[in-house]
XYZ file of N, CA, C and O in Angstrom:
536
model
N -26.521 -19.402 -37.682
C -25.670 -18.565 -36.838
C -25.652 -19.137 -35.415
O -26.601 -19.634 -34.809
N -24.371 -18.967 -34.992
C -24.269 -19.567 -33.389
C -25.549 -18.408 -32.659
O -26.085 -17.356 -33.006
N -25.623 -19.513 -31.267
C -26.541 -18.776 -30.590
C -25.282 -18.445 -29.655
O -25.659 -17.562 -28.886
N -24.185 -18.718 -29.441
C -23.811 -18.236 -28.057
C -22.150 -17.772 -28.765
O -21.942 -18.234 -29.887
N -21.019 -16.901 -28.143
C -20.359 -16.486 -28.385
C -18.934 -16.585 -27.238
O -19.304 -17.150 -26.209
N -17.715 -16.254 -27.191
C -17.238 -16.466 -26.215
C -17.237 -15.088 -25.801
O -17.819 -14.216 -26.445
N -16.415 -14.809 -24.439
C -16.785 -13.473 -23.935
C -14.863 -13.066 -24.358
O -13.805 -13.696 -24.358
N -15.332 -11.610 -24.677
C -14.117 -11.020 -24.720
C -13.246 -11.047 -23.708
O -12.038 -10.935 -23.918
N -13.709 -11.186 -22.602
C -12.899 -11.023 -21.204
C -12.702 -12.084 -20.364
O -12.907 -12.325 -19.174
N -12.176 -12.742 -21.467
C -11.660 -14.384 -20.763
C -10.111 -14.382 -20.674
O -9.374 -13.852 -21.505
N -9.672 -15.114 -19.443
C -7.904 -14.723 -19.346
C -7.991 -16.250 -18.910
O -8.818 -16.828 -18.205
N -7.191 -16.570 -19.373
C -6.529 -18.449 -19.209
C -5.061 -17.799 -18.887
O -4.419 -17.026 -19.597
N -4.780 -18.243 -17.833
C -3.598 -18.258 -17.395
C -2.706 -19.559 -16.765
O -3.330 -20.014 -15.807
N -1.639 -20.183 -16.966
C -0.705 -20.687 -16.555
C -0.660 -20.509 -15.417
O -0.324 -19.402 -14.995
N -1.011 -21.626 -14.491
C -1.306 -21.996 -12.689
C -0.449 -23.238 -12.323
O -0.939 -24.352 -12.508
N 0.300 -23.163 -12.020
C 0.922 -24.014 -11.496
C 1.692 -25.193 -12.517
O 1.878 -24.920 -13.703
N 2.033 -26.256 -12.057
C 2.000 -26.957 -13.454
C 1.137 -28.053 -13.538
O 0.815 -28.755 -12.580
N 0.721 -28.209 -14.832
C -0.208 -28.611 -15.720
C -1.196 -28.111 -15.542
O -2.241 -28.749 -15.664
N -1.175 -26.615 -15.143
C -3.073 -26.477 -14.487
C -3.319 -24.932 -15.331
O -2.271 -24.396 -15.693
N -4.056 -24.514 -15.519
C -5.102 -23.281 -16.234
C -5.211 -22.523 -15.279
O -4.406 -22.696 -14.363
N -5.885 -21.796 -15.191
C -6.872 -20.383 -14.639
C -7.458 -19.884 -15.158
O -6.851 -19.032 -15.806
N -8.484 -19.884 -15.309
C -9.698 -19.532 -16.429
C -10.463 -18.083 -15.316
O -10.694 -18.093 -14.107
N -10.609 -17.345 -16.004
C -10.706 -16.099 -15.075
C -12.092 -15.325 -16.054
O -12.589 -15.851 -17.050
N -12.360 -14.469 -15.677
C -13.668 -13.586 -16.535
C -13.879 -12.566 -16.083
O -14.548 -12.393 -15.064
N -13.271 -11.555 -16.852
C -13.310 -9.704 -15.863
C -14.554 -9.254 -16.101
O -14.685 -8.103 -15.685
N -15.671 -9.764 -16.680
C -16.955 -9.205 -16.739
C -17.495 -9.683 -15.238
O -17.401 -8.892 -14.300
N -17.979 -10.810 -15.076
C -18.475 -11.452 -13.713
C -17.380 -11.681 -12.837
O -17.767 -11.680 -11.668
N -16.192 -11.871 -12.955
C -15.540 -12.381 -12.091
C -15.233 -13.459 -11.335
O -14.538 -13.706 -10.349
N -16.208 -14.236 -12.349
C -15.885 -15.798 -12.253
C -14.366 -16.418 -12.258
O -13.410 -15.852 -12.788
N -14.312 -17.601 -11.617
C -12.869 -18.146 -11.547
C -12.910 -19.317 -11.406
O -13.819 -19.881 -10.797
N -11.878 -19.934 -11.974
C -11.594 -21.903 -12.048
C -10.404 -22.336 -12.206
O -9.512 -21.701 -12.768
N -10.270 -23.704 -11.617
C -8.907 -23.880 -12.471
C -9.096 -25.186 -13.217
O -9.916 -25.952 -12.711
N -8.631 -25.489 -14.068
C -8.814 -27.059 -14.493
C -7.376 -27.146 -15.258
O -6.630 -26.190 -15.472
N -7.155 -28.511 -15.622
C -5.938 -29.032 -15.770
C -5.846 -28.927 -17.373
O -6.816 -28.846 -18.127
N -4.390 -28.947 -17.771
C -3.944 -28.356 -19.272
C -4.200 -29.226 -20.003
O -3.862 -28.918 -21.146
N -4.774 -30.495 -19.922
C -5.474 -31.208 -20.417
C -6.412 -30.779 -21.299
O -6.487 -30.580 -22.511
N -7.300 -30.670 -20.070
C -9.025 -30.238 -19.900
C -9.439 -29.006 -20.764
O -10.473 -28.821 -21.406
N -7.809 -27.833 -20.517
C -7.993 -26.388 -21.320
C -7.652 -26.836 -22.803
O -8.134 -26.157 -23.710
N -6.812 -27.992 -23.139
C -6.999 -28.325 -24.590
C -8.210 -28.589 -25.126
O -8.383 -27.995 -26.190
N -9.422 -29.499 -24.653
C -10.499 -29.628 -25.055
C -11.170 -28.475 -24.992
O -12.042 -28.349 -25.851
N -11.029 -27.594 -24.238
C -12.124 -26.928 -23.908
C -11.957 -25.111 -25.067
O -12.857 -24.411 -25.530
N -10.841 -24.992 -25.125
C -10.142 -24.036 -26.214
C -10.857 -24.017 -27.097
O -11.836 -23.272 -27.061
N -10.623 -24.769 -28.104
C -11.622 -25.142 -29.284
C -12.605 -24.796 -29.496
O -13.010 -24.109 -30.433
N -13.583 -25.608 -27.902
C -15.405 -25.533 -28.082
C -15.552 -23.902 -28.073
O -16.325 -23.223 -28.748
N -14.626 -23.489 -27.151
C -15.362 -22.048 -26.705
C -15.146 -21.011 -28.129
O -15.926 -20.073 -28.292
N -14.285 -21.213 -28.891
C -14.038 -20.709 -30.530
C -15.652 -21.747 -31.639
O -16.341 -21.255 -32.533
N -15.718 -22.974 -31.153
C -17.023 -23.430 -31.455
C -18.248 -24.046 -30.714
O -18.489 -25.198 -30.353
N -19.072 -22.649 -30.596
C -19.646 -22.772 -29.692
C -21.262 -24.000 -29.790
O -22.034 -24.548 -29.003
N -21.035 -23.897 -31.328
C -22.058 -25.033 -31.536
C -21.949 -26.406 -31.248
O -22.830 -27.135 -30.793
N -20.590 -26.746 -31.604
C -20.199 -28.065 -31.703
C -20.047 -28.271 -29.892
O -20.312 -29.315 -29.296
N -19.614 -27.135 -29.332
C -19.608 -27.477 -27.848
C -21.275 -27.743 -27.415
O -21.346 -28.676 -26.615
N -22.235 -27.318 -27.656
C -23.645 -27.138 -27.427
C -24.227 -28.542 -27.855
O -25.251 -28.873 -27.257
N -23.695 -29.480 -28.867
C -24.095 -30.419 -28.925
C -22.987 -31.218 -28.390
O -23.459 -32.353 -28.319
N -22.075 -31.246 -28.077
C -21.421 -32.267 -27.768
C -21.523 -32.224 -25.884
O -21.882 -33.160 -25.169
N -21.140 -31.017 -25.494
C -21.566 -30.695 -24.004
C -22.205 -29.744 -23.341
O -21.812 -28.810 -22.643
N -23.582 -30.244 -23.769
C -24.840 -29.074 -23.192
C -24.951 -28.378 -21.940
O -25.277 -27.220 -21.679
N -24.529 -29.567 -21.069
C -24.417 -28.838 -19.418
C -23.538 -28.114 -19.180
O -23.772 -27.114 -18.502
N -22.067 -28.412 -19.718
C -21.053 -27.542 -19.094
C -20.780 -26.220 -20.024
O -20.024 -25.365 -19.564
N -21.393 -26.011 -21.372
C -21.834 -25.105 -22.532
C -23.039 -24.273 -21.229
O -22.997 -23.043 -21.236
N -23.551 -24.620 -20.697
C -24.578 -23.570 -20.112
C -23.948 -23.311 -18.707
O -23.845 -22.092 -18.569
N -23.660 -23.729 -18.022
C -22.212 -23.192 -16.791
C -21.613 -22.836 -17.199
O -21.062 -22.344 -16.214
N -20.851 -22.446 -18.231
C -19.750 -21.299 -18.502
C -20.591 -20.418 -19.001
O -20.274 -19.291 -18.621
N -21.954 -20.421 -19.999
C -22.841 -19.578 -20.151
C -23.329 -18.179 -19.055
O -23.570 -16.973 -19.114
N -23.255 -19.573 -17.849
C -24.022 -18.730 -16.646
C -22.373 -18.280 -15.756
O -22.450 -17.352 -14.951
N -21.568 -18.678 -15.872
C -20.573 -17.861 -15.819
C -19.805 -16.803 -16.473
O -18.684 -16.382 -16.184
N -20.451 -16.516 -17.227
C -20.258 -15.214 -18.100
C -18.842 -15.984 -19.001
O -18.085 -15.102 -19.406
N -18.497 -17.025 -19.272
C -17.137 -17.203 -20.057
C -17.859 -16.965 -21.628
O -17.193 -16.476 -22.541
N -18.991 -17.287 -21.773
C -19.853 -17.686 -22.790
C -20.867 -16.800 -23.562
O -21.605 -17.614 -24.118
N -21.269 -15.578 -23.872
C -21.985 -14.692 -23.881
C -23.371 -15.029 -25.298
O -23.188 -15.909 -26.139
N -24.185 -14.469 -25.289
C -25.375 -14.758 -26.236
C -24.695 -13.781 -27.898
O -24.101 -12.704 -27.957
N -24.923 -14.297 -28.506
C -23.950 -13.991 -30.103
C -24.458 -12.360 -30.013
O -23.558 -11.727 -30.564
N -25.084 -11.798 -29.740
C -25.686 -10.557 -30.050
C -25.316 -9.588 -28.931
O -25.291 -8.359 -28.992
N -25.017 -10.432 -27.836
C -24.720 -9.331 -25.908
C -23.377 -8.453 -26.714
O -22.447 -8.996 -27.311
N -23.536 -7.319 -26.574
C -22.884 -6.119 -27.150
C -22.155 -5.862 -25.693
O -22.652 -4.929 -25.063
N -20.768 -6.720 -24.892
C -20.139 -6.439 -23.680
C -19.845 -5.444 -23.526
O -20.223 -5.023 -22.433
N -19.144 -4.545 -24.281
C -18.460 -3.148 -24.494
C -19.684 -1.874 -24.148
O -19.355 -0.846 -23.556
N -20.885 -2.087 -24.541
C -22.112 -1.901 -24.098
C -22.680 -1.894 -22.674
O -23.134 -1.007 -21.952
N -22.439 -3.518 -22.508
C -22.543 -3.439 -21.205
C -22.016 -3.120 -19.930
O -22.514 -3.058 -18.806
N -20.860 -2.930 -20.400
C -19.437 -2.610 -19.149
C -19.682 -0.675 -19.478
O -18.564 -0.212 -19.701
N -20.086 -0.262 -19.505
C -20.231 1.456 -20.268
C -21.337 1.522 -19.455
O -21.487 2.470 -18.684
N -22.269 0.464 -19.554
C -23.899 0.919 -18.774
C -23.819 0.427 -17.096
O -24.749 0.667 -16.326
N -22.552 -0.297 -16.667
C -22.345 -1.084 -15.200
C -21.483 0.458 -14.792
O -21.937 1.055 -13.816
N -20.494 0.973 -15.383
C -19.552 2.122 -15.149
C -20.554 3.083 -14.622
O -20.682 3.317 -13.420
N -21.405 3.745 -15.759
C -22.355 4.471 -15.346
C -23.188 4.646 -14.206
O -23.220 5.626 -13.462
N -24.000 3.383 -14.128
C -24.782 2.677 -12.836
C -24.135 2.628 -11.781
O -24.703 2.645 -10.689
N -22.367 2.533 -11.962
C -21.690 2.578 -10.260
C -21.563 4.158 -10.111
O -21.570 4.624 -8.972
N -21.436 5.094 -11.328
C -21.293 6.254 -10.889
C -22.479 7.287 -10.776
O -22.170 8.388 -10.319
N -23.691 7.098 -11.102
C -25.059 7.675 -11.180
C -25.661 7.426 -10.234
O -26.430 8.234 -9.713
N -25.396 5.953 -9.684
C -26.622 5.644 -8.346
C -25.862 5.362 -7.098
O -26.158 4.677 -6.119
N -24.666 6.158 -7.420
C -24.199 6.497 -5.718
C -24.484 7.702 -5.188
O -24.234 8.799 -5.689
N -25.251 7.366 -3.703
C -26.345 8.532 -3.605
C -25.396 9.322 -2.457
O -25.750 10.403 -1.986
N -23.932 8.529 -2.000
C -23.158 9.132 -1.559
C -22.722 10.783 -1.708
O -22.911 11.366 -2.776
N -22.207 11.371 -0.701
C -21.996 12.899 -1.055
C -20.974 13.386 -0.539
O -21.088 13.635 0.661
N -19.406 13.757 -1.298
C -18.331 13.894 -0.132
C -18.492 15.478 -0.238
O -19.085 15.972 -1.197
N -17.905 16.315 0.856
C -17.596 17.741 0.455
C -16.054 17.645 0.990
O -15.754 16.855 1.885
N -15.297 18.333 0.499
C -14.060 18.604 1.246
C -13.909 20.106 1.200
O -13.602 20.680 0.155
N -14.139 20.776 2.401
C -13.328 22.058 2.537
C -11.807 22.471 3.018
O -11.265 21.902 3.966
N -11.222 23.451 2.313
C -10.118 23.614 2.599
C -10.161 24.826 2.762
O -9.906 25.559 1.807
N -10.598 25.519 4.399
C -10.596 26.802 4.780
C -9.633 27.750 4.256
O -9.892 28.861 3.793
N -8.439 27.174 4.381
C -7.378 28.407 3.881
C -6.434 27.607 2.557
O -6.628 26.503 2.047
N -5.612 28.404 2.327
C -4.904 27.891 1.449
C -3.346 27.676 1.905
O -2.408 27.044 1.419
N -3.511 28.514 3.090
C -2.314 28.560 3.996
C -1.512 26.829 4.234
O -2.052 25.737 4.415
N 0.026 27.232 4.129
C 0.512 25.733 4.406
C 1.445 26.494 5.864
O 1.752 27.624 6.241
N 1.601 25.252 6.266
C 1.968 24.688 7.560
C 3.290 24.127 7.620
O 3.712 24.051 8.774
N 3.997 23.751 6.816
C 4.770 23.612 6.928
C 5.794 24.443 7.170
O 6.145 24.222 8.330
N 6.740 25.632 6.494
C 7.263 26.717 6.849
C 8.748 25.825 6.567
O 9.618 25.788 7.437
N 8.843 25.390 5.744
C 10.172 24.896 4.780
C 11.317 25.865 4.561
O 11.132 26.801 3.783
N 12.618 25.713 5.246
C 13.603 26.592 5.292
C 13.705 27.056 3.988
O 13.624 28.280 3.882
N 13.883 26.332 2.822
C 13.737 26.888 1.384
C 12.823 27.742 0.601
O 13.216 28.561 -0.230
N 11.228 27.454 0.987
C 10.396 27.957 0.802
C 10.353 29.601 0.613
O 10.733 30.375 1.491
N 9.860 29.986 -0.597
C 10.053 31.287 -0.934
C 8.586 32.179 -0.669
O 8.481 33.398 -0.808
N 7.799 31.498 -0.369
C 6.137 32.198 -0.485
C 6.234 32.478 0.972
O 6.988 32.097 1.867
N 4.968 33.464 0.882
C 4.942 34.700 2.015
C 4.423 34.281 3.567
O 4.627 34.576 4.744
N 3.268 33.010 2.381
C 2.540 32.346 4.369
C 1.695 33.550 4.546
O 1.976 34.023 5.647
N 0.588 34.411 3.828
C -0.494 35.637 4.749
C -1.026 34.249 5.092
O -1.035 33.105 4.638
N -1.603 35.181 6.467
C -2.771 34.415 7.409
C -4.150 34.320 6.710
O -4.615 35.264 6.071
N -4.624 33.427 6.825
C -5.865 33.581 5.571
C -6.976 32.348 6.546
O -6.750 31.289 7.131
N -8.160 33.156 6.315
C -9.494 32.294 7.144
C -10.551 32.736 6.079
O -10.560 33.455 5.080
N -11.337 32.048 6.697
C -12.480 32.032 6.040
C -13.912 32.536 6.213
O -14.627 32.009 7.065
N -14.263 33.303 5.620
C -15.017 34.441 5.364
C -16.320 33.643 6.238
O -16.590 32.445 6.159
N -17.183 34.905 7.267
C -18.715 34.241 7.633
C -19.700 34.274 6.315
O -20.643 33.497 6.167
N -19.512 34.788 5.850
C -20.173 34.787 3.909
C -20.169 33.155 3.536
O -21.053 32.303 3.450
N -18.800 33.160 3.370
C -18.211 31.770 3.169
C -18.687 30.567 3.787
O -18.729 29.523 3.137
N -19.092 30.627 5.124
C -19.302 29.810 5.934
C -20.489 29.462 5.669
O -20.879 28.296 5.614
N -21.342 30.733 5.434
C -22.925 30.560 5.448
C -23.670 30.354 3.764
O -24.792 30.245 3.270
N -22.381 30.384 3.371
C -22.743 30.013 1.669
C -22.674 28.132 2.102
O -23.694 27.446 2.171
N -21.419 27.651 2.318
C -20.921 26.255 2.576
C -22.068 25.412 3.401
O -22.304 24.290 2.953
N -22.774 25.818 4.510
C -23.800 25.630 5.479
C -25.243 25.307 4.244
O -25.921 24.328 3.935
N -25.169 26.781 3.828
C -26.762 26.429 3.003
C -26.480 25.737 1.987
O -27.440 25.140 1.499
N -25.049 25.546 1.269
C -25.019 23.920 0.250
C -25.438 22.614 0.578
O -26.024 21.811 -0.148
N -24.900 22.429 2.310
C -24.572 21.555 2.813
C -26.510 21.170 2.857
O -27.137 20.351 2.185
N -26.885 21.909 3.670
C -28.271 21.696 3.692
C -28.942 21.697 2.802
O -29.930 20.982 2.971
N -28.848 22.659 0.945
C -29.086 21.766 -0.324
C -29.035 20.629 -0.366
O -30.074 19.970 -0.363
N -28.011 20.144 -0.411
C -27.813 18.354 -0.737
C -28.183 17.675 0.071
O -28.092 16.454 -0.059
């Protein structure tokens, strides 16, 4: 069994002419090499063995550029556990209050009544002791 795999999130794109763009939405790696170069290189990355013996160094730079992944790295896995990690360990805290519900505008068409509406000292001192929770 291969030891190494290609990565799902490889985009070769058409750059100019005769040239590639080899791109990788996992790392975000980027290159360009010539349509040449993307003919040879097509192949290896579908065989990753025959690339491993034929070109060991540049088989482990695309490795370490994420183009290349280990036969077993479960990506779909890993992009689920990076999502998480950006949304769990932001220790950030927004509040947005919106004292009234009242609008401001006063639109000649506008059919609603506009009451004057504020916000309760209850309210205030509920919002205060959250604020000082978090």
């Amino acid at each position: 069994m291969a030891k190494y795999k290609k990565s799902n999130y490889n985009y070769f794109v058409d750059y100019r002419e005769n040239k590639k763009l080899l791109f990788n939405g996992l790392t975000g790696a980027c290159f360009c090499i010539t349509s040449s170069e993307y003919q040879v290189l097509e192949p290896l990355l579908n065989d990753t063995e025959k690339f491993e013996s034929e070109y060991p160094s540049d088989l482990q730079r695309l490795y370490k550029l994420g183009y290349l992944t280990e036969s077993d790295f479960d990506e779909i896995a890993y992009m689920k556990y990076k999502n998480r990690q950006a949304v769990f360990q932001n220790k950030a805290y927004h509040l947005t209050i919106n004292p009234t519900l009242e609008c401001n505008f006063r639109c000649w068409y506008c059919y609603e009544e506009h009451p004057k509406g504020y916000m309760s000292k209850a309210t205030i001192a509920r919002i205060k002791r959250h604020i000082t929770y978090m």
